[in-house]
Amino acid sequence: MGYTIVAQATASGLSGLAIIRVSGDEAFIIANKCFEGNKKIIDAKSHTILYGDFIYNGVIIDKVTCSIFHKPNSYTGENTIEFGTHGGAIIPNQIINALIDAGCKYAEPGEFTRRAFINGKIDLVQAEAVADIIHSISVPSATISAKQLQGGMTNMLDKLRNNLVSIAAMIELEMDFAEENIILSSEKDILENIETSIKTCSDLIKSYHTANILRDGFVVAIIGKPNAGKSTLFNSFLNTQRAIVSSIAGTTRDFISEIIYINDIPIKVIDTAGLRDSDNIIEMEGIQYTHKMLQQANLILFINDISNDENNYELLHQISSKYPATKIILVNNKIDLVENKTTKHTPNSIETINISANIQDKNFIKLKNKIASISKEQLKINNDILLNERQYFKLVETINSLNTAKELLLQSTISEILSIEIRNAGKLLGELTGQSWSEEVLNNIFARFCIGK
């Protein structure tokens, strides 16, 4: 990382202002080549702001502010410059190109935050929290990510890791002095420590499901036979005409998804292709997509046209059998077309709500409130942790090592293999927080960052 990098730290496009960030050992020297103010950048104190002209090939590009941060007291831990310029598509690009000509290299996605990690400004959990803040789609996910950025989760994991390393060290020391019969820690104490560590990791893992909902949305899949009113209901949720509605069965051939918010919880509503036997290649492809969406769904709304005498409950039971772990609500639609307002032969085992999808009446509100209640119930576990997939699998591996250590301890006396398993659990926790890492891991993590962050 001997080179100096540059990128736009604010979003590209029409805007009043833009920030161009420069970071690296040569940041001040390179930036000074293009800046003219009442003081040179290389002579300015840290955490001060200069005002002047940004000049390229003798031409004034823009009037800019120049914020100066001396290492190690900067975001990246390196010498850093942030030019405040006018926004838009032209000026920021001209300034970036001038800085590249002057000696900078265009930054890779997440390279500023990667340097912050390498230079010890943040750990890996905090770096991932930065990405989660950027990609947040709800207030709760942004709030929790901000908490993790403060280092709370890291402190908890570090304490756990240090405790495991200490236990392993005591076991190894006892084995070194086995002939002297020195006992540093009882098997009971070691077992209690292992079980406490397993519980801590297990509690963190429980938050993974919640984290996925906050990060990607609570997924509600609207399914049913063609022309049951799925797209009409989808449009009612969005309160806009997003999906094409037609009396012709099979209008929806693909799936459409949108995020709505109920009580600050992001709800990802998916309108799917109607389920029926078909020889149409395109419609068959749409039905396959429907089943892919059902695999991701947190809640299934099975839409049934109650005004149609055709029995659709056989399909409902097929879906219920195929996705037994997913909550299903039977939504009897077009109730306004049924004279006696009753439904016959409704399955007793599945919760049912009767609505008219094109009229936002009290029953439609009841359905929305039910979705809100179910989604809220699934967000109750550990709402202070936003676990991602990498962290989840590291914790699973940690628990596996600790369970192996527990079995060894219960089956025999203290041994070298026991120490190895406990140390391995500590090593995995170190990999989780970034105390040990590989280039491949960092590449995977920072690839999802935007350029300029």
Short mmCIF file of C-alpha atoms in Angstrom, two decimals:
data_model
loop_
_atom_site.label_atom_id
_atom_site.label_comp_id
_atom_site.label_asym_id
_atom_site.label_seq_id
_atom_site.Cartn_x
_atom_site.Cartn_y
_atom_site.Cartn_z
CA MET A 1 0.00 0.00 0.00
CA GLY A 2 2.86 2.37 -0.75
CA TYR A 3 0.83 4.31 -3.32
CA THR A 4 -1.62 7.16 -2.72
CA ILE A 5 -5.27 6.65 -3.68
CA VAL A 6 -8.07 8.99 -4.73
CA ALA A 7 -11.83 8.64 -5.24
CA GLN A 8 -15.06 10.53 -4.81
CA ALA A 9 -16.39 9.87 -1.29
CA THR A 10 -19.87 11.22 -2.02
CA ALA A 11 -22.39 9.77 -4.46
CA SER A 12 -21.87 10.61 -8.11
CA GLY A 13 -24.44 12.63 -10.03
CA LEU A 14 -26.21 15.95 -9.66
CA SER A 15 -25.57 17.46 -6.24
CA GLY A 16 -24.61 20.74 -4.64
CA LEU A 17 -21.31 19.44 -3.26
CA ALA A 18 -18.88 16.57 -3.69
CA ILE A 19 -16.00 15.32 -1.58
CA ILE A 20 -12.84 13.98 -3.24
CA ARG A 21 -10.74 11.93 -0.82
CA VAL A 22 -6.97 11.40 -1.15
CA SER A 23 -5.05 9.05 1.17
CA GLY A 24 -1.46 7.86 1.35
CA ASP A 25 2.11 8.90 2.20
CA GLU A 26 2.27 11.33 -0.75
CA ALA A 27 -1.24 12.78 -0.24
CA PHE A 28 -0.06 16.25 0.80
CA ILE A 29 2.67 16.52 -1.87
CA ILE A 30 0.36 15.38 -4.70
CA ALA A 31 -2.60 17.52 -3.59
CA ASN A 32 -0.34 20.56 -3.21
CA LYS A 33 0.53 20.35 -6.93
CA CYS A 34 -3.08 21.22 -7.79
CA PHE A 35 -4.02 23.61 -5.02
CA GLU A 36 -3.40 27.32 -4.60
CA GLY A 37 -4.50 29.10 -1.43
CA ASN A 38 -3.09 31.45 1.17
CA LYS A 39 -1.09 28.52 2.57
CA LYS A 40 0.46 25.38 1.11
CA ILE A 41 -1.11 22.05 2.08
CA ILE A 42 2.25 20.65 3.21
CA ASP A 43 2.59 23.55 5.67
CA ALA A 44 -0.91 23.32 7.16
CA LYS A 45 -1.69 21.79 10.55
CA SER A 46 -3.78 18.65 10.94
CA HIS A 47 -7.54 19.03 11.19
CA THR A 48 -7.57 22.43 9.53
CA ILE A 49 -9.38 23.58 6.40
CA LEU A 50 -7.87 25.69 3.63
CA TYR A 51 -9.78 27.54 0.91
CA GLY A 52 -8.46 28.20 -2.56
CA ASP A 53 -8.35 27.26 -6.24
CA PHE A 54 -7.98 23.78 -7.69
CA ILE A 55 -5.81 24.24 -10.77
CA TYR A 56 -5.02 21.76 -13.56
CA ASN A 57 -2.73 22.59 -16.50
CA GLY A 58 -2.90 26.24 -15.53
CA VAL A 59 -6.71 26.34 -15.62
CA ILE A 60 -8.83 26.93 -12.51
CA ILE A 61 -11.20 23.96 -12.26
CA ASP A 62 -13.09 25.00 -9.14
CA LYS A 63 -13.05 26.93 -5.89
CA VAL A 64 -12.54 24.25 -3.23
CA THR A 65 -12.10 23.65 0.47
CA CYS A 66 -9.22 21.42 1.51
CA SER A 67 -9.55 19.46 4.77
CA ILE A 68 -6.23 18.16 6.09
CA PHE A 69 -5.67 15.13 8.34
CA HIS A 70 -2.18 14.07 9.42
CA LYS A 71 -1.49 10.41 10.11
CA PRO A 72 -2.34 8.57 12.27
CA ASN A 73 -5.29 10.82 13.17
CA SER A 74 -7.36 10.21 10.06
CA TYR A 75 -9.99 7.72 8.91
CA THR A 76 -7.41 5.56 7.13
CA GLY A 77 -4.55 6.19 9.56
CA GLU A 78 -2.63 7.77 6.66
CA ASN A 79 -2.11 11.35 5.51
CA THR A 80 -5.49 12.30 4.10
CA ILE A 81 -6.91 15.21 2.10
CA GLU A 82 -10.61 15.80 1.44
CA PHE A 83 -11.41 18.35 -1.26
CA GLY A 84 -14.87 19.91 -1.01
CA THR A 85 -15.97 20.77 -4.55
CA HIS A 86 -19.12 21.53 -6.46
CA GLY A 87 -21.06 18.43 -7.42
CA GLY A 88 -22.26 17.13 -10.77
CA ALA A 89 -20.68 14.88 -13.36
CA ILE A 90 -17.91 17.18 -14.68
CA ILE A 91 -16.04 18.98 -11.89
CA PRO A 92 -15.44 15.98 -9.57
CA ASN A 93 -14.17 13.88 -12.49
CA GLN A 94 -11.83 16.65 -13.64
CA ILE A 95 -10.39 16.93 -10.15
CA ILE A 96 -9.94 13.17 -9.82
CA ASN A 97 -8.24 12.93 -13.22
CA ALA A 98 -5.92 15.81 -12.31
CA LEU A 99 -4.92 14.10 -9.06
CA ILE A 100 -4.29 10.82 -10.91
CA ASP A 101 -2.05 12.70 -13.39
CA ALA A 102 -0.27 14.21 -10.39
CA GLY A 103 0.57 10.78 -8.96
CA CYS A 104 -2.51 9.21 -7.34
CA LYS A 105 -4.03 5.84 -8.16
CA TYR A 106 -7.80 5.40 -8.45
CA ALA A 107 -9.08 3.63 -5.33
CA GLU A 108 -10.59 0.15 -5.39
CA PRO A 109 -14.04 -0.42 -3.77
CA GLY A 110 -13.67 -0.10 0.00
CA GLU A 111 -9.96 0.63 -0.18
CA PHE A 112 -10.11 3.55 2.25
CA THR A 113 -11.81 1.39 4.89
CA ARG A 114 -9.47 -1.50 4.08
CA ARG A 115 -6.52 0.77 4.86
CA ALA A 116 -8.23 1.84 8.08
CA PHE A 117 -8.37 -1.85 9.06
CA ILE A 118 -4.78 -2.59 8.03
CA ASN A 119 -3.56 0.44 9.99
CA GLY A 120 -5.43 -0.60 13.13
CA LYS A 121 -8.03 2.19 13.13
CA ILE A 122 -10.90 -0.32 13.12
CA ASP A 123 -11.27 -4.11 13.37
CA LEU A 124 -12.95 -6.39 10.85
CA VAL A 125 -16.33 -6.39 12.61
CA GLN A 126 -16.31 -2.60 12.60
CA ALA A 127 -15.31 -2.54 8.93
CA GLU A 128 -18.27 -4.77 8.10
CA ALA A 129 -20.48 -2.47 10.17
CA VAL A 130 -19.43 0.40 7.88
CA ALA A 131 -20.70 -1.59 4.89
CA ASP A 132 -23.94 -2.38 6.72
CA ILE A 133 -24.51 1.31 7.47
CA ILE A 134 -24.01 2.18 3.80
CA HIS A 135 -26.39 -0.56 2.63
CA SER A 136 -29.00 -0.13 5.40
CA ILE A 137 -32.60 -0.19 4.19
CA SER A 138 -34.19 0.54 7.58
CA VAL A 139 -33.66 2.70 10.66
CA PRO A 140 -33.16 -0.33 12.97
CA SER A 141 -30.44 -1.83 10.75
CA ALA A 142 -28.60 1.51 10.55
CA THR A 143 -28.87 1.98 14.32
CA ILE A 144 -27.54 -1.49 15.12
CA SER A 145 -24.72 -1.12 12.58
CA ALA A 146 -23.74 2.16 14.24
CA LYS A 147 -23.58 0.37 17.60
CA GLN A 148 -21.30 -2.30 16.14
CA LEU A 149 -19.10 0.42 14.69
CA GLN A 150 -18.47 1.55 18.29
CA GLY A 151 -16.79 -1.82 18.97
CA GLY A 152 -19.23 -3.39 21.44
CA MET A 153 -19.43 -6.73 19.65
CA THR A 154 -15.66 -6.83 19.21
CA ASN A 155 -15.06 -6.23 22.93
CA MET A 156 -17.37 -9.11 23.80
CA LEU A 157 -15.65 -11.46 21.33
CA ASP A 158 -12.17 -10.38 22.49
CA LYS A 159 -13.04 -11.18 26.12
CA LEU A 160 -14.33 -14.57 25.03
CA ARG A 161 -11.23 -15.27 22.95
CA ASN A 162 -8.81 -14.17 25.70
CA ASN A 163 -10.59 -16.42 28.18
CA LEU A 164 -10.29 -19.43 25.87
CA VAL A 165 -6.61 -18.74 25.20
CA SER A 166 -5.99 -18.53 28.98
CA ILE A 167 -7.75 -21.86 29.56
CA ALA A 168 -5.70 -23.53 26.83
CA ALA A 169 -2.49 -22.08 28.31
CA MET A 170 -3.34 -23.42 31.78
CA ILE A 171 -4.07 -26.87 30.37
CA GLU A 172 -0.73 -26.90 28.54
CA LEU A 173 1.10 -25.70 31.65
CA GLU A 174 -0.48 -28.45 33.76
CA MET A 175 0.63 -31.05 31.22
CA ASP A 176 4.20 -29.65 31.35
CA PHE A 177 4.24 -30.16 35.12
CA ALA A 178 2.19 -33.35 35.21
CA GLU A 179 4.81 -35.20 37.27
CA GLU A 180 4.68 -32.51 39.98
CA ASN A 181 0.87 -32.97 40.14
CA ILE A 182 0.28 -29.22 39.85
CA ILE A 183 -3.41 -28.34 39.27
CA LEU A 184 -4.08 -24.82 37.96
CA SER A 185 -7.74 -25.24 37.10
CA SER A 186 -10.29 -27.95 37.87
CA GLU A 187 -12.13 -29.89 35.17
CA LYS A 188 -15.36 -28.42 36.56
CA ASP A 189 -14.11 -24.84 36.01
CA ILE A 190 -12.90 -25.65 32.49
CA LEU A 191 -16.26 -27.25 31.65
CA GLU A 192 -18.17 -24.23 32.97
CA ASN A 193 -16.01 -21.90 30.88
CA ILE A 194 -16.56 -23.99 27.75
CA GLU A 195 -20.33 -24.14 28.30
CA THR A 196 -20.50 -20.38 28.92
CA SER A 197 -18.56 -19.77 25.70
CA ILE A 198 -20.89 -22.08 23.75
CA LYS A 199 -23.92 -20.22 25.11
CA THR A 200 -22.46 -16.82 24.22
CA CYS A 201 -21.76 -17.93 20.63
CA SER A 202 -25.18 -19.61 20.35
CA ASP A 203 -26.94 -16.44 21.51
CA LEU A 204 -25.10 -14.47 18.84
CA ILE A 205 -26.07 -17.01 16.18
CA LYS A 206 -29.75 -16.61 17.08
CA SER A 207 -29.55 -13.04 15.83
CA TYR A 208 -28.59 -14.14 12.29
CA HIS A 209 -32.20 -14.62 11.18
CA THR A 210 -33.12 -11.21 12.58
CA ALA A 211 -30.10 -9.64 10.89
CA ASN A 212 -31.15 -11.00 7.49
CA ILE A 213 -34.59 -9.44 7.89
CA LEU A 214 -33.17 -6.05 8.90
CA ARG A 215 -30.53 -6.19 6.17
CA ASP A 216 -32.67 -7.51 3.26
CA GLY A 217 -36.26 -7.11 4.44
CA PHE A 218 -38.97 -9.42 5.80
CA VAL A 219 -39.88 -11.37 2.66
CA VAL A 220 -43.60 -11.79 1.92
CA ALA A 221 -44.37 -13.90 -1.16
CA ILE A 222 -47.82 -13.49 -2.74
CA ILE A 223 -48.78 -16.72 -4.50
CA GLY A 224 -51.84 -18.50 -5.87
CA LYS A 225 -53.44 -19.60 -9.09
CA PRO A 226 -53.59 -17.26 -12.09
CA ASN A 227 -56.10 -14.38 -11.89
CA ALA A 228 -56.65 -14.82 -8.15
CA GLY A 229 -55.83 -11.16 -7.51
CA LYS A 230 -52.14 -11.38 -6.57
CA SER A 231 -51.05 -8.34 -8.57
CA THR A 232 -54.03 -6.31 -7.33
CA LEU A 233 -53.05 -7.08 -3.73
CA PHE A 234 -49.40 -6.28 -4.54
CA ASN A 235 -50.43 -2.87 -5.91
CA SER A 236 -52.58 -2.26 -2.81
CA PHE A 237 -49.58 -2.85 -0.56
CA LEU A 238 -47.57 -0.32 -2.57
CA ASN A 239 -50.54 2.03 -2.95
CA THR A 240 -49.58 2.48 -6.59
CA GLN A 241 -50.08 0.74 -9.93
CA ARG A 242 -46.77 -1.16 -10.04
CA ALA A 243 -47.86 -4.55 -11.43
CA ILE A 244 -49.99 -5.02 -14.56
CA VAL A 245 -53.52 -6.14 -13.65
CA SER A 246 -55.61 -7.91 -16.28
CA SER A 247 -58.59 -10.24 -16.46
CA ILE A 248 -56.43 -12.48 -18.66
CA ALA A 249 -55.06 -15.31 -16.54
CA GLY A 250 -51.26 -15.60 -16.38
CA THR A 251 -50.42 -11.92 -16.89
CA THR A 252 -47.49 -12.10 -14.45
CA ARG A 253 -44.78 -14.28 -15.98
CA ASP A 254 -41.86 -13.05 -13.87
CA PHE A 255 -41.70 -11.89 -10.26
CA ILE A 256 -41.83 -8.26 -9.09
CA SER A 257 -40.55 -7.14 -5.71
CA GLU A 258 -40.68 -3.86 -3.81
CA ILE A 259 -39.81 -2.75 -0.28
CA ILE A 260 -42.53 -1.22 1.88
CA TYR A 261 -42.24 -0.18 5.52
CA ILE A 262 -44.58 -1.17 8.30
CA ASN A 263 -43.65 0.21 11.74
CA ASP A 264 -40.08 0.89 10.49
CA ILE A 265 -39.64 -2.76 9.49
CA PRO A 266 -38.65 -3.26 5.83
CA ILE A 267 -41.14 -5.63 4.19
CA LYS A 268 -40.08 -7.05 0.83
CA VAL A 269 -43.31 -7.88 -1.00
CA ILE A 270 -43.03 -10.20 -4.02
CA ASP A 271 -45.70 -10.64 -6.68
CA THR A 272 -45.24 -14.02 -8.38
CA ALA A 273 -46.43 -15.90 -11.44
CA GLY A 274 -49.64 -17.89 -11.02
CA LEU A 275 -49.20 -21.56 -10.14
CA ARG A 276 -50.82 -24.01 -12.54
CA ASP A 277 -49.95 -26.74 -15.01
CA SER A 278 -48.72 -25.17 -18.22
CA ASP A 279 -46.97 -26.09 -21.46
CA ASN A 280 -45.90 -22.50 -22.10
CA ILE A 281 -42.12 -22.30 -21.73
CA ILE A 282 -42.15 -18.70 -20.49
CA GLU A 283 -44.92 -19.36 -17.98
CA MET A 284 -43.12 -22.50 -16.75
CA GLU A 285 -39.99 -20.39 -16.18
CA GLY A 286 -42.07 -17.91 -14.18
CA ILE A 287 -43.44 -20.73 -12.01
CA GLN A 288 -39.89 -21.92 -11.31
CA TYR A 289 -39.03 -18.38 -10.20
CA THR A 290 -42.05 -18.48 -7.89
CA HIS A 291 -40.67 -21.54 -6.10
CA LYS A 292 -37.26 -19.87 -5.79
CA MET A 293 -38.97 -16.93 -4.09
CA LEU A 294 -40.84 -19.30 -1.77
CA GLN A 295 -37.53 -20.73 -0.61
CA GLN A 296 -36.54 -17.23 0.56
CA ALA A 297 -39.90 -16.21 2.01
CA ASN A 298 -40.48 -15.45 5.69
CA LEU A 299 -44.25 -15.40 5.09
CA ILE A 300 -46.44 -16.78 2.29
CA LEU A 301 -49.75 -15.17 1.36
CA PHE A 302 -51.80 -17.73 -0.56
CA ILE A 303 -54.38 -15.78 -2.55
CA ASN A 304 -57.62 -17.65 -3.27
CA ASP A 305 -60.40 -16.33 -5.53
CA ILE A 306 -63.34 -17.10 -3.26
CA SER A 307 -65.84 -16.07 -5.95
CA ASN A 308 -64.65 -18.98 -8.09
CA ASP A 309 -66.25 -22.34 -7.33
CA GLU A 310 -63.03 -24.12 -8.24
CA ASN A 311 -61.37 -25.72 -5.19
CA ASN A 312 -57.89 -24.23 -4.84
CA TYR A 313 -57.15 -25.71 -1.42
CA GLU A 314 -55.39 -28.75 -2.87
CA LEU A 315 -52.67 -26.42 -4.20
CA LEU A 316 -52.57 -24.70 -0.79
CA HIS A 317 -51.90 -28.01 0.95
CA GLN A 318 -49.17 -28.84 -1.59
CA ILE A 319 -47.42 -25.55 -0.80
CA SER A 320 -47.89 -26.09 2.93
CA SER A 321 -46.30 -29.55 2.68
CA LYS A 322 -43.42 -28.37 0.53
CA TYR A 323 -42.56 -25.39 2.80
CA PRO A 324 -43.55 -26.61 6.29
CA ALA A 325 -41.23 -24.19 8.13
CA THR A 326 -42.74 -21.08 6.51
CA LYS A 327 -45.78 -19.34 7.95
CA ILE A 328 -48.74 -19.31 5.50
CA ILE A 329 -51.82 -17.10 5.57
CA LEU A 330 -54.77 -18.00 3.36
CA VAL A 331 -56.16 -14.79 1.87
CA ASN A 332 -59.63 -15.35 0.46
CA ASN A 333 -59.91 -12.59 -2.13
CA LYS A 334 -62.92 -11.04 -3.91
CA ILE A 335 -65.11 -11.52 -0.84
CA ASP A 336 -67.21 -8.58 -2.10
CA LEU A 337 -68.41 -10.83 -4.95
CA VAL A 338 -69.77 -13.51 -2.62
CA GLU A 339 -73.37 -12.88 -1.65
CA ASN A 340 -73.49 -14.43 1.82
CA LYS A 341 -69.98 -13.20 2.71
CA THR A 342 -69.03 -16.65 4.01
CA THR A 343 -66.42 -19.12 2.91
CA LYS A 344 -67.05 -22.82 2.79
CA HIS A 345 -64.55 -25.62 3.16
CA THR A 346 -61.79 -23.28 4.39
CA PRO A 347 -58.92 -25.34 5.90
CA ASN A 348 -59.11 -25.06 9.69
CA SER A 349 -55.38 -25.58 10.19
CA ILE A 350 -54.34 -22.44 8.28
CA GLU A 351 -54.99 -18.87 9.40
CA THR A 352 -57.46 -17.16 7.07
CA ILE A 353 -58.25 -13.54 6.27
CA ASN A 354 -61.07 -12.55 3.90
CA ILE A 355 -60.48 -9.41 1.84
CA SER A 356 -61.28 -7.53 -1.32
CA ALA A 357 -57.81 -6.75 -2.64
CA ASN A 358 -58.86 -3.76 -4.71
CA ILE A 359 -60.59 -2.05 -1.77
CA GLN A 360 -58.42 -0.95 1.13
CA ASP A 361 -61.04 -1.71 3.77
CA LYS A 362 -60.66 -2.83 7.37
CA ASN A 363 -59.83 -6.40 6.29
CA PHE A 364 -56.93 -5.18 4.15
CA ILE A 365 -55.68 -3.16 7.12
CA LYS A 366 -56.10 -6.29 9.25
CA LEU A 367 -53.86 -8.19 6.82
CA LYS A 368 -51.18 -5.47 6.98
CA ASN A 369 -51.31 -5.45 10.77
CA LYS A 370 -50.94 -9.24 10.79
CA ILE A 371 -47.83 -9.02 8.63
CA ALA A 372 -46.45 -6.34 10.97
CA SER A 373 -47.13 -8.56 14.00
CA ILE A 374 -45.44 -11.63 12.47
CA SER A 375 -42.39 -9.65 11.29
CA LYS A 376 -42.02 -7.95 14.67
CA GLU A 377 -42.15 -11.31 16.44
CA GLN A 378 -39.24 -12.57 14.35
CA LEU A 379 -37.15 -9.50 15.25
CA LYS A 380 -37.21 -10.01 19.02
CA ILE A 381 -33.94 -11.95 19.32
CA ASN A 382 -30.81 -9.96 20.17
CA ASN A 383 -31.61 -6.70 18.43
CA ASP A 384 -28.17 -5.26 19.25
CA ILE A 385 -26.26 -7.50 16.83
CA LEU A 386 -26.36 -7.46 13.03
CA LEU A 387 -24.62 -10.72 12.16
CA ASN A 388 -23.54 -11.37 8.57
CA GLU A 389 -22.93 -14.67 6.80
CA ARG A 390 -19.15 -14.70 7.37
CA GLN A 391 -19.55 -14.02 11.08
CA TYR A 392 -22.33 -16.62 11.36
CA PHE A 393 -20.21 -19.43 9.93
CA LYS A 394 -17.18 -18.45 12.05
CA LEU A 395 -19.36 -18.73 15.14
CA VAL A 396 -20.70 -22.11 13.97
CA GLU A 397 -17.13 -23.37 13.57
CA THR A 398 -16.26 -21.99 17.01
CA ILE A 399 -19.17 -23.85 18.61
CA ASN A 400 -18.15 -27.06 16.84
CA SER A 401 -14.63 -26.83 18.32
CA LEU A 402 -15.99 -26.04 21.77
CA ASN A 403 -18.45 -28.95 21.61
CA THR A 404 -15.59 -31.28 20.66
CA ALA A 405 -13.59 -29.93 23.63
CA LYS A 406 -16.57 -30.47 25.91
CA GLU A 407 -16.95 -34.11 24.78
CA LEU A 408 -13.23 -34.73 25.32
CA LEU A 409 -13.42 -33.28 28.80
CA LEU A 410 -16.45 -35.39 29.71
CA GLN A 411 -14.90 -38.59 28.35
CA SER A 412 -11.39 -38.39 29.71
CA THR A 413 -8.87 -36.37 31.62
CA ILE A 414 -7.23 -33.16 30.46
CA SER A 415 -5.19 -33.75 27.29
CA GLU A 416 -3.26 -32.02 24.54
CA ILE A 417 -6.14 -32.55 22.08
CA LEU A 418 -8.45 -30.70 24.47
CA SER A 419 -6.06 -27.75 24.48
CA ILE A 420 -5.85 -27.78 20.67
CA GLU A 421 -9.65 -27.63 20.29
CA ILE A 422 -9.96 -24.74 22.76
CA ARG A 423 -7.12 -22.85 21.06
CA ASN A 424 -8.77 -23.44 17.69
CA ALA A 425 -12.00 -21.89 19.02
CA GLY A 426 -9.98 -18.86 20.13
CA LYS A 427 -8.27 -18.70 16.72
CA LEU A 428 -11.63 -18.71 14.93
CA LEU A 429 -12.86 -15.82 17.08
CA GLY A 430 -9.65 -13.97 16.20
CA GLU A 431 -10.38 -14.51 12.51
CA LEU A 432 -13.89 -13.17 13.09
CA THR A 433 -12.64 -9.86 14.52
CA GLY A 434 -9.64 -9.66 12.19
CA GLN A 435 -6.78 -10.43 14.58
CA SER A 436 -5.75 -12.89 11.90
CA TRP A 437 -6.85 -12.65 8.28
CA SER A 438 -6.06 -13.54 4.69
CA GLU A 439 -6.09 -11.48 1.50
CA GLU A 440 -8.95 -13.62 0.17
CA VAL A 441 -11.10 -12.81 3.20
CA LEU A 442 -10.40 -9.08 2.90
CA ASN A 443 -11.10 -9.12 -0.85
CA ASN A 444 -14.50 -10.74 -0.24
CA ILE A 445 -15.42 -8.30 2.51
CA PHE A 446 -14.39 -5.06 0.83
CA ALA A 447 -15.73 -6.00 -2.62
CA ARG A 448 -19.23 -5.04 -1.44
CA PHE A 449 -18.12 -1.54 -0.45
CA CYS A 450 -18.67 1.40 -2.76
CA ILE A 451 -15.71 3.20 -4.34
CA GLY A 452 -14.72 6.14 -2.16
CA LYS A 453 -15.42 4.34 1.11
#
